[in-house]
Amino acid sequence: MTFNWSKEPFILGLIYSLAIFGGSYILDFHIYIPWQPISIIGIAVAFYLGFKNNSAYDRTWEARKIWGGIVNNSRSFGAAALAFVSGADSDQVIKELIYRHVAWLTALRHQLRLSRPWEHAENRLNGKYAPTVCEDYTEKLDLELKPFLTEKEILALDGKTNTATQIMKNQAIRLQALRDKGYFEDFRHMEFHQLIVSFYADQGKAERIKNFPFPRQYASTAVWLTIVFCGFVPMGLLDIAKSANGWVYWVSPVISALIIWVFFLMEKIGDYSENPFEGTYNDVPITSIAKGIEIDLREMIDDTNIPSPVQDENGFLL
Amino acid sequence: MTFNWSKEPFILGLIYSLAIFGGSYILDFHIYIPWQPISIIGIAVAFYLGFKNNSAYDRTWEARKIWGGIVNNSRSFGAAALAFVSGADSDQVIKELIYRHVAWLTALRHQLRLSRPWEHAENRLNGKYAPTVCEDYTEKLDLELKPFLTEKEILALDGKTNTATQIMKNQAIRLQALRDKGYFEDFRHMEFHQLIVSFYADQGKAERIKNFPFPRQYASTAVWLTIVFCGFVPMGLLDIAKSANGWVYWVSPVISALIIWVFFLMEKIGDYSENPFEGTYNDVPITSIAKGIEIDLREMIDDTNIPSPVQDENGFLL
Amino acid sequence: MTFNWSKEPFILGLIYSLAIFGGSYILDFHIYIPWQPISIIGIAVAFYLGFKNNSAYDRTWEARKIWGGIVNNSRSFGAAALAFVSGADSDQVIKELIYRHVAWLTALRHQLRLSRPWEHAENRLNGKYAPTVCEDYTEKLDLELKPFLTEKEILALDGKTNTATQIMKNQAIRLQALRDKGYFEDFRHMEFHQLIVSFYADQGKAERIKNFPFPRQYASTAVWLTIVFCGFVPMGLLDIAKSANGWVYWVSPVISALIIWVFFLMEKIGDYSENPFEGTYNDVPITSIAKGIEIDLREMIDDTNIPSPVQDENGFLL
Amino acid sequence: MTFNWSKEPFILGLIYSLAIFGGSYILDFHIYIPWQPISIIGIAVAFYLGFKNNSAYDRTWEARKIWGGIVNNSRSFGAAALAFVSGADSDQVIKELIYRHVAWLTALRHQLRLSRPWEHAENRLNGKYAPTVCEDYTEKLDLELKPFLTEKEILALDGKTNTATQIMKNQAIRLQALRDKGYFEDFRHMEFHQLIVSFYADQGKAERIKNFPFPRQYASTAVWLTIVFCGFVPMGLLDIAKSANGWVYWVSPVISALIIWVFFLMEKIGDYSENPFEGTYNDVPITSIAKGIEIDLREMIDDTNIPSPVQDENGFLL
Amino acid sequence: MTFNWSKEPFILGLIYSLAIFGGSYILDFHIYIPWQPISIIGIAVAFYLGFKNNSAYDRTWEARKIWGGIVNNSRSFGAAALAFVSGADSDQVIKELIYRHVAWLTALRHQLRLSRPWEHAENRLNGKYAPTVCEDYTEKLDLELKPFLTEKEILALDGKTNTATQIMKNQAIRLQALRDKGYFEDFRHMEFHQLIVSFYADQGKAERIKNFPFPRQYASTAVWLTIVFCGFVPMGLLDIAKSANGWVYWVSPVISALIIWVFFLMEKIGDYSENPFEGTYNDVPITSIAKGIEIDLREMIDDTNIPSPVQDENGFLL
């Protein structure tokens, strides 16, 4: 699978290497360059790619941690709702709170899947589940929010820049109203409020990763360094192979292609985990996580029509 | 021990290297390739493995930290229960709270030991203590929960997706009920609730590590790079040894095998600490930690029939 | 773009390399030095630059996190204001609190954009939006604060060393006054105060990054090491190329220039993310983030005349 | 000093190298192997050791941070006790609380100094201050606890698995009792309780580092890689030196020994900071830190017979 | 500047290198050693220095973060004092609280500047502002505390081991007394207490960095490795240059000296940021930060005789 996904640089590298070696053979003029400086560039590039991969991986892992935090706080919210709210029709109130929370999750998830200029849109998985931009986006979101919010509340959200932020604000106002009606008192209200603060923190962290890409110059430097190095590789190998016997001469383009493949593989791998919410392979599976939270919360209130967990397709989870 | 565990790549590497050297000797045709490019690949691969080992170790260490957090919060919970709960039959109530907490620990521990597709199931230690999947899993878990929960509570847990989450929710509801009956008041209730929030956080963090593996592409890239490099090593050594005297020629396959061993050792070592809950050597010993918590908490209430600590078998702790 | 931005070292490197090679050719005296020691310097320098880039990137990323924290806490503040404040003309009070918060944001943003001796002032984008120092600074800031604070409050801020700190202090005093008037009670007041503490923390963290540059000696060491290495590169290549045929001799200055470019590129890239608030490309876009917060908060209170989000110019966001 | 401590590998390396060079000279048969592959192993090993040293240092530094946290929280506890407790014989109550805290510190310190199978017991400093295991351990601990706890409380601790945990639990119960008697009220009681939670967290973190060693396979891999590399070094040098003049031939074993020393030094240095509580040089000086806390707290209550700070012996602090 | 500061190793390296090359020339006996093993040592040393620089930089950065935390919490304390304290002569009480806080800052700052055996005392800037040890230290400190504390309070501090700790304890006791007199009530008192806890945490963290140096063995290993490597460098260059023409022979000592300089530069740079409170260049400017806090807090209460910010001298801030 890994090879499949990265075969392009190998093939291009092979063609390029064969061109250099074949050309040199036919023209009887070796367009070689000495190997030693290439070796230094190679080490420097390997370092740089190591740094880039590290940072890219950290972004993915941080994104996963943030959604892990959403899971934890959501469960605490569910347990708190069940334990703290008491009074007439408390079941209805608890359900309302949990449903609004699921609505927030849904809006947040959709906002994070909107595409950004620096993402790999072409590699998205046929757009499946991944919302496309603006036009039909609001409509689709409203449809998904419908089971969880009243029509009035959905209407009031229209035109707001950040839907999730406003849903959570509604939750905060509603909690104060419930406090005023005596469903719980100050101590418990403050616990709820602490959770609101946590949810805003989690949302903001996810948006930060979405909106602040790995600095573009760091990223493009990695590409340029890799290209410069790989461009030199076959010429450098020609220096070594030009005086060798036939076997080594003709196996060298393959070696050259493999080196090119190794470096582009290391370059590409970071590239794909840089943006953990873009909807491609290796992403944080936010749809699946959000569904999991919904299931846990609705099982807490013994709700009906609970969806089943999201299944992976060929090891791929959205 | 380390050698025993990693001898496979050494033996295979030796066979492969001998084949290259022997074949070249018999056919009198040296299938060598120049050493310099191999050296660059080697450095790049060493870098990449360093990055991978670092990340893998971080996962294990984070997993251990999470369970350390469970230890700390559990002790705080025990001390809080003893100090805060007062009233008629308070001893019974304290015991119930601590027992439900042990039940939560038990469920969490079992859930974390369920196998995942990307884990090294074949290396599990004869399945000892490590629960096998679905069929008899629920039954076995129910059996382990029995001493700590009422039958009714166990029954209500059946069919829930995440047992541990629901047990902790029951704890939260029970704490509110105790508050309403006057076993403690608001200030102390809120401290208990803070601990509930912490337990949900610890549980969610452990599940995150369990469910979000080290990105598959990072992992498979490490394997591919190591294979490419190791495939070249004997051919490269042949370049150096082909013109040398007999001693060097025939000691070279051994050196080649040792290099292959060194790189596969570095590759494998990360592999095994990637998934710290899979039930193999080098894992976080969650059974032993959970038992340790149980002992501390039950010693706090001077309980009887306290189990003894889990002993290691040949330096191996579950 | 990356090349455009870093072409200077390439051109200078090419001229220098051509001078060495051309001079040697004309004088028929090769001013070469052996390649091996250069190779060691190269590796050491690559290491050092890796360390520097890592630290520089961490500074940018931390700066972004801090502003992410401001976003999150501001939203919590907005939601808290809406939910907690009640009583006569509560709408007016909420608006006042939110406006004062926007004023704090504005002051903080301006303070962070003031230039420091170690920043790249020459690369600022024509000073657009980036406030210039002292003379007209206070005046311009007062103008921007005018819509959000009363004239009296602005006047009282004059002459204070740190405007943002004093605005936030005013917020704290005002919240106590509102508490005394019964707009909310102790529990809610304490939540507000917690947010004040958070805002001071966020402000102080941003100021720390602004005022404590990447240690100057670390930075200048990177430059010196790069210069020493690059000074040697063409002489070292001459060692390799001096006995080669014509093609290699004359292509070597280009390779030399490319190596010089690679190392200066790696050196420069860290340089530019060291100071994430200096107003150049790759900065944390604090103007745009602050505007975003203003929009969210003012949409919460259904305010009018809400500004539209800051647009990027050629992929550049302030 | 550093040399003294690591001279063993240098001497053994010298003997080994001399054997290889001398043997080759006498037998007139060079048991050399080519240098190039050794160079690759060397770089890979240097990487691996770098990773190991980093992790080992992090463990020591984390351990120091944890004890730093104990210092900070202890001072807060002392200040809180002095400020919050009021009523008849409040001085006596404050003293009791602080004394019990010192008892906890003492028990924790002793528990952390118990030896573990993977520690360097042979390098302990003559067992001075470092408690030996089980037999006389409890007795000695009881003696040290005597000035700070009542006999009854000490007796009740006997037979408990984790003494420190139970002392802190007693503190928690005592604080509730004091609350019930009106020495302070709920708000202040909750602050005390927060500190109890912190102490449990600090204790648990220290125990985590004590009980979860740097993964054994990572550690033994480092040793094996170093041995393999160092075993090759003199043979590789022989390849280079065999055709050189006499000076180089006979200085080579010394160079070889120095390389071996360099690598074992890097290997050993991590080894010794892996287990920061084992009682050897470079450890976290927990005896001295605990004494320092005792001094600060007892100076707060103007106690008498305050011990003087622990002095270092030859730059070594326990 | 960087060169000036590190010219010593360059000059010594040059003399040493010239001695080797000159001696070999005069005696006509080349005391060279082969370059290849030196190259491996060089890479290993570069790694090790990279690790050391990273750790040393982290220490400086952490120290700066801690003082950043003091800034933030101090501002929160100031704002809280102004907002929370009310009643007769509340202005006087607020001033007293803020003055005592400045006294704590002063004591802490002085304690951190006391010299430790492992610091670079010889490089201190003429002892300017940097307090010398014990004898006149207490006297000078008392003088600096005088404007901020009553004589009685200063007297009671004499003889205490840790002055700052005791000042903060007095603050805690005073706050309780103010609570008892009704200047604020429980909620606000608890907020104040939280800040006391934070200040103790900040103080303890700074002391940790002051008192627990970068492990001596790590540090001395870096020096030894650098010396071993640099001792070999000219001999290794002689191997390369001995058969070259005159130009290379006589330029080699300069190259050798530059390599030695590069490595000692990398070694030294970490050395100087290891101890961020020792009073040399690159330190955390605690005097200037503390003055900045004093200014902000006293501007909050519109105090008179506010000092002006500390100016840097030649880019150097204390």
PDB file of C-alpha atoms in Angstrom, chain A residues 1-3 5 35 38-39 42-43 46-47 53-54 56-57 60-61 64-65 68 72 75-76 79-80 82-84 185 187-188 191 229 237 240 244-245 247-248 251 255 258-259 261-263 265-266 269-270 273 281-285 295-296 299-300 302, chain B residues 29-34 36-37 40-41 43-44 47-48 51 55 59 62 159-162 165-166 168-169 172-173 176 179 186-187 189-190 193-194 196-197 200-205 207-209 211-212 214-218 220-221 224-225 228 232 235:
ATOM      1  CA  MET A   1       0.000   0.000   0.000  1.00  0.00           C
ATOM      2  CA  THR A   2       2.747   2.398   0.968  1.00  0.00           C
ATOM      3  CA  PHE A   3       4.490   1.663  -2.291  1.00  0.00           C
ATOM      4  CA  TRP A   5       0.784   5.485  -2.772  1.00  0.00           C
ATOM      5  CA  TRP A  35      29.631  12.256  -5.348  1.00  0.00           C
ATOM      6  CA  ILE A  38      25.957  15.264  -3.022  1.00  0.00           C
ATOM      7  CA  SER A  39      26.521  13.190   0.060  1.00  0.00           C
ATOM      8  CA  GLY A  42      21.816  14.280   1.241  1.00  0.00           C
ATOM      9  CA  ILE A  43      22.617  14.337   4.939  1.00  0.00           C
ATOM     10  CA  ALA A  46      17.618  13.979   5.589  1.00  0.00           C
ATOM     11  CA  PHE A  47      17.965  16.178   8.671  1.00  0.00           C
ATOM     12  CA  ASN A  53       8.194  14.836   9.742  1.00  0.00           C
ATOM     13  CA  ASN A  54       8.471  15.363  13.444  1.00  0.00           C
ATOM     14  CA  ALA A  56       3.900  17.144  10.964  1.00  0.00           C
ATOM     15  CA  TYR A  57       3.392  14.105  13.157  1.00  0.00           C
ATOM     16  CA  THR A  60      -1.687  15.022  13.798  1.00  0.00           C
ATOM     17  CA  TRP A  61      -1.108  13.751  17.300  1.00  0.00           C
ATOM     18  CA  ARG A  64      -6.090  13.587  18.004  1.00  0.00           C
ATOM     19  CA  LYS A  65      -5.461  14.701  21.564  1.00  0.00           C
ATOM     20  CA  GLY A  68      -9.766  12.971  22.746  1.00  0.00           C
ATOM     21  CA  ASN A  72     -13.636  13.127  27.792  1.00  0.00           C
ATOM     22  CA  ARG A  75     -18.769  12.208  28.813  1.00  0.00           C
ATOM     23  CA  SER A  76     -18.319  14.369  31.910  1.00  0.00           C
ATOM     24  CA  ALA A  79     -22.760  12.320  33.501  1.00  0.00           C
ATOM     25  CA  ALA A  80     -23.142  15.784  35.042  1.00  0.00           C
ATOM     26  CA  LEU A  82     -27.828  13.094  34.443  1.00  0.00           C
ATOM     27  CA  ALA A  83     -26.654  13.592  38.003  1.00  0.00           C
ATOM     28  CA  PHE A  84     -27.274  17.283  38.511  1.00  0.00           C
ATOM     29  CA  GLU A 185     -28.191  25.440  41.944  1.00  0.00           C
ATOM     30  CA  PHE A 187     -22.405  24.879  42.630  1.00  0.00           C
ATOM     31  CA  ARG A 188     -23.629  22.611  39.879  1.00  0.00           C
ATOM     32  CA  GLU A 191     -19.450  22.889  37.082  1.00  0.00           C
ATOM     33  CA  PHE A 229      19.219  16.533  -4.020  1.00  0.00           C
ATOM     34  CA  LEU A 237      26.056   7.797  -9.267  1.00  0.00           C
ATOM     35  CA  ILE A 240      30.927   6.189  -9.366  1.00  0.00           C
ATOM     36  CA  ALA A 244      32.738   0.160 -13.508  1.00  0.00           C
ATOM     37  CA  ASN A 245      31.741  -2.902 -15.442  1.00  0.00           C
ATOM     38  CA  TRP A 247      26.384  -4.726 -14.435  1.00  0.00           C
ATOM     39  CA  VAL A 248      27.014  -1.791 -12.148  1.00  0.00           C
ATOM     40  CA  VAL A 251      21.860  -1.331 -12.170  1.00  0.00           C
ATOM     41  CA  ILE A 255      19.546   2.412  -7.271  1.00  0.00           C
ATOM     42  CA  LEU A 258      15.298   3.929  -5.130  1.00  0.00           C
ATOM     43  CA  ILE A 259      17.209   6.727  -3.423  1.00  0.00           C
ATOM     44  CA  TRP A 261      11.937   7.194  -3.858  1.00  0.00           C
ATOM     45  CA  VAL A 262      13.283   6.998  -0.281  1.00  0.00           C
ATOM     46  CA  PHE A 263      13.664  10.766  -0.036  1.00  0.00           C
ATOM     47  CA  LEU A 265       8.657   9.044   0.561  1.00  0.00           C
ATOM     48  CA  MET A 266      10.070  10.774   3.632  1.00  0.00           C
ATOM     49  CA  ILE A 269       4.707  11.291   4.521  1.00  0.00           C
ATOM     50  CA  GLY A 270       4.960  14.454   6.562  1.00  0.00           C
ATOM     51  CA  SER A 273      -0.213  14.407   8.282  1.00  0.00           C
ATOM     52  CA  TYR A 281      -6.074   8.872   4.645  1.00  0.00           C
ATOM     53  CA  ASN A 282      -4.181   9.187   7.986  1.00  0.00           C
ATOM     54  CA  ASP A 283      -6.543  11.907   9.167  1.00  0.00           C
ATOM     55  CA  VAL A 284      -8.043  12.166  12.614  1.00  0.00           C
ATOM     56  CA  PRO A 285     -11.366  10.293  12.166  1.00  0.00           C
ATOM     57  CA  ILE A 295     -23.624   6.871  21.121  1.00  0.00           C
ATOM     58  CA  ASP A 296     -22.158   7.080  24.631  1.00  0.00           C
ATOM     59  CA  GLU A 299     -26.884   5.362  25.832  1.00  0.00           C
ATOM     60  CA  MET A 300     -26.564   7.253  29.123  1.00  0.00           C
ATOM     61  CA  ASP A 302     -31.331   5.147  27.307  1.00  0.00           C
TER      62      ASP A 302
ATOM     63  CA  PHE B  29      30.451 -12.674 -11.274  1.00  0.00           C
ATOM     64  CA  HIS B  30      30.265 -10.002  -8.568  1.00  0.00           C
ATOM     65  CA  ILE B  31      26.727  -8.720  -8.168  1.00  0.00           C
ATOM     66  CA  TYR B  32      28.032  -5.732  -6.264  1.00  0.00           C
ATOM     67  CA  ILE B  33      26.888  -2.141  -6.199  1.00  0.00           C
ATOM     68  CA  PRO B  34      28.927   0.861  -5.111  1.00  0.00           C
ATOM     69  CA  GLN B  36      28.714   5.367  -1.361  1.00  0.00           C
ATOM     70  CA  PRO B  37      24.977   5.647  -2.196  1.00  0.00           C
ATOM     71  CA  ILE B  40      23.580   7.845   2.300  1.00  0.00           C
ATOM     72  CA  ILE B  41      20.526   5.599   2.441  1.00  0.00           C
ATOM     73  CA  ILE B  43      22.138   7.546   7.318  1.00  0.00           C
ATOM     74  CA  ALA B  44      18.673   8.589   6.112  1.00  0.00           C
ATOM     75  CA  PHE B  47      17.386   9.146  11.044  1.00  0.00           C
ATOM     76  CA  TYR B  48      13.968   7.919  10.195  1.00  0.00           C
ATOM     77  CA  PHE B  51      12.256   9.571  14.725  1.00  0.00           C
ATOM     78  CA  SER B  55       7.519   8.598  18.835  1.00  0.00           C
ATOM     79  CA  ARG B  59       3.455   6.566  23.302  1.00  0.00           C
ATOM     80  CA  GLU B  62       2.401   8.649  27.858  1.00  0.00           C
ATOM     81  CA  GLY B 159     -25.550  -4.089  25.823  1.00  0.00           C
ATOM     82  CA  LYS B 160     -23.880  -0.752  26.455  1.00  0.00           C
ATOM     83  CA  THR B 161     -21.090   0.048  24.020  1.00  0.00           C
ATOM     84  CA  ASN B 162     -18.638   1.311  26.618  1.00  0.00           C
ATOM     85  CA  THR B 165     -18.137   4.994  30.790  1.00  0.00           C
ATOM     86  CA  GLN B 166     -21.510   3.853  32.089  1.00  0.00           C
ATOM     87  CA  MET B 168     -18.591   6.032  36.042  1.00  0.00           C
ATOM     88  CA  LYS B 169     -21.902   7.655  35.105  1.00  0.00           C
ATOM     89  CA  ALA B 172     -21.880  10.286  39.382  1.00  0.00           C
ATOM     90  CA  ILE B 173     -25.609   9.675  39.816  1.00  0.00           C
ATOM     91  CA  GLN B 176     -25.761  13.118  43.759  1.00  0.00           C
ATOM     92  CA  ARG B 179     -25.652  14.362  48.555  1.00  0.00           C
ATOM     93  CA  ASP B 186     -22.245  20.735  48.134  1.00  0.00           C
ATOM     94  CA  PHE B 187     -18.565  21.607  48.601  1.00  0.00           C
ATOM     95  CA  HIS B 189     -19.894  16.826  46.292  1.00  0.00           C
ATOM     96  CA  MET B 190     -18.146  19.146  43.887  1.00  0.00           C
ATOM     97  CA  HIS B 193     -17.399  15.510  40.810  1.00  0.00           C
ATOM     98  CA  GLN B 194     -13.983  16.941  39.933  1.00  0.00           C
ATOM     99  CA  ILE B 196     -15.240  11.999  38.143  1.00  0.00           C
ATOM    100  CA  VAL B 197     -14.121  14.489  35.486  1.00  0.00           C
ATOM    101  CA  TYR B 200     -13.200  10.343  32.444  1.00  0.00           C
ATOM    102  CA  ALA B 201     -10.141  12.236  31.235  1.00  0.00           C
ATOM    103  CA  ASP B 202      -7.793   9.393  32.192  1.00  0.00           C
ATOM    104  CA  GLN B 203     -10.051   6.788  30.617  1.00  0.00           C
ATOM    105  CA  GLY B 204     -10.381   8.773  27.388  1.00  0.00           C
ATOM    106  CA  LYS B 205      -6.634   9.296  27.133  1.00  0.00           C
ATOM    107  CA  GLU B 207      -8.572   4.829  24.862  1.00  0.00           C
ATOM    108  CA  ARG B 208      -7.012   7.380  22.543  1.00  0.00           C
ATOM    109  CA  ILE B 209      -3.666   5.597  22.651  1.00  0.00           C
ATOM    110  CA  ASN B 211      -7.540   3.360  19.264  1.00  0.00           C
ATOM    111  CA  PHE B 212      -5.306   5.725  17.341  1.00  0.00           C
ATOM    112  CA  PHE B 214       1.051   5.263  15.296  1.00  0.00           C
ATOM    113  CA  PRO B 215       0.074   6.348  11.766  1.00  0.00           C
ATOM    114  CA  ARG B 216       0.258   3.257   9.576  1.00  0.00           C
ATOM    115  CA  GLN B 217       2.152   5.018   6.798  1.00  0.00           C
ATOM    116  CA  TYR B 218       4.877   6.197   9.148  1.00  0.00           C
ATOM    117  CA  SER B 220       5.224   0.909   7.040  1.00  0.00           C
ATOM    118  CA  THR B 221       7.652   3.473   5.644  1.00  0.00           C
ATOM    119  CA  TRP B 224      10.262  -0.419   3.670  1.00  0.00           C
ATOM    120  CA  LEU B 225      13.245   1.846   4.178  1.00  0.00           C
ATOM    121  CA  VAL B 228      15.632  -1.434   0.900  1.00  0.00           C
ATOM    122  CA  PHE B 232      21.680  -3.329  -0.585  1.00  0.00           C
ATOM    123  CA  MET B 235      26.004  -6.013  -2.430  1.00  0.00           C
TER     124      MET B 235
END
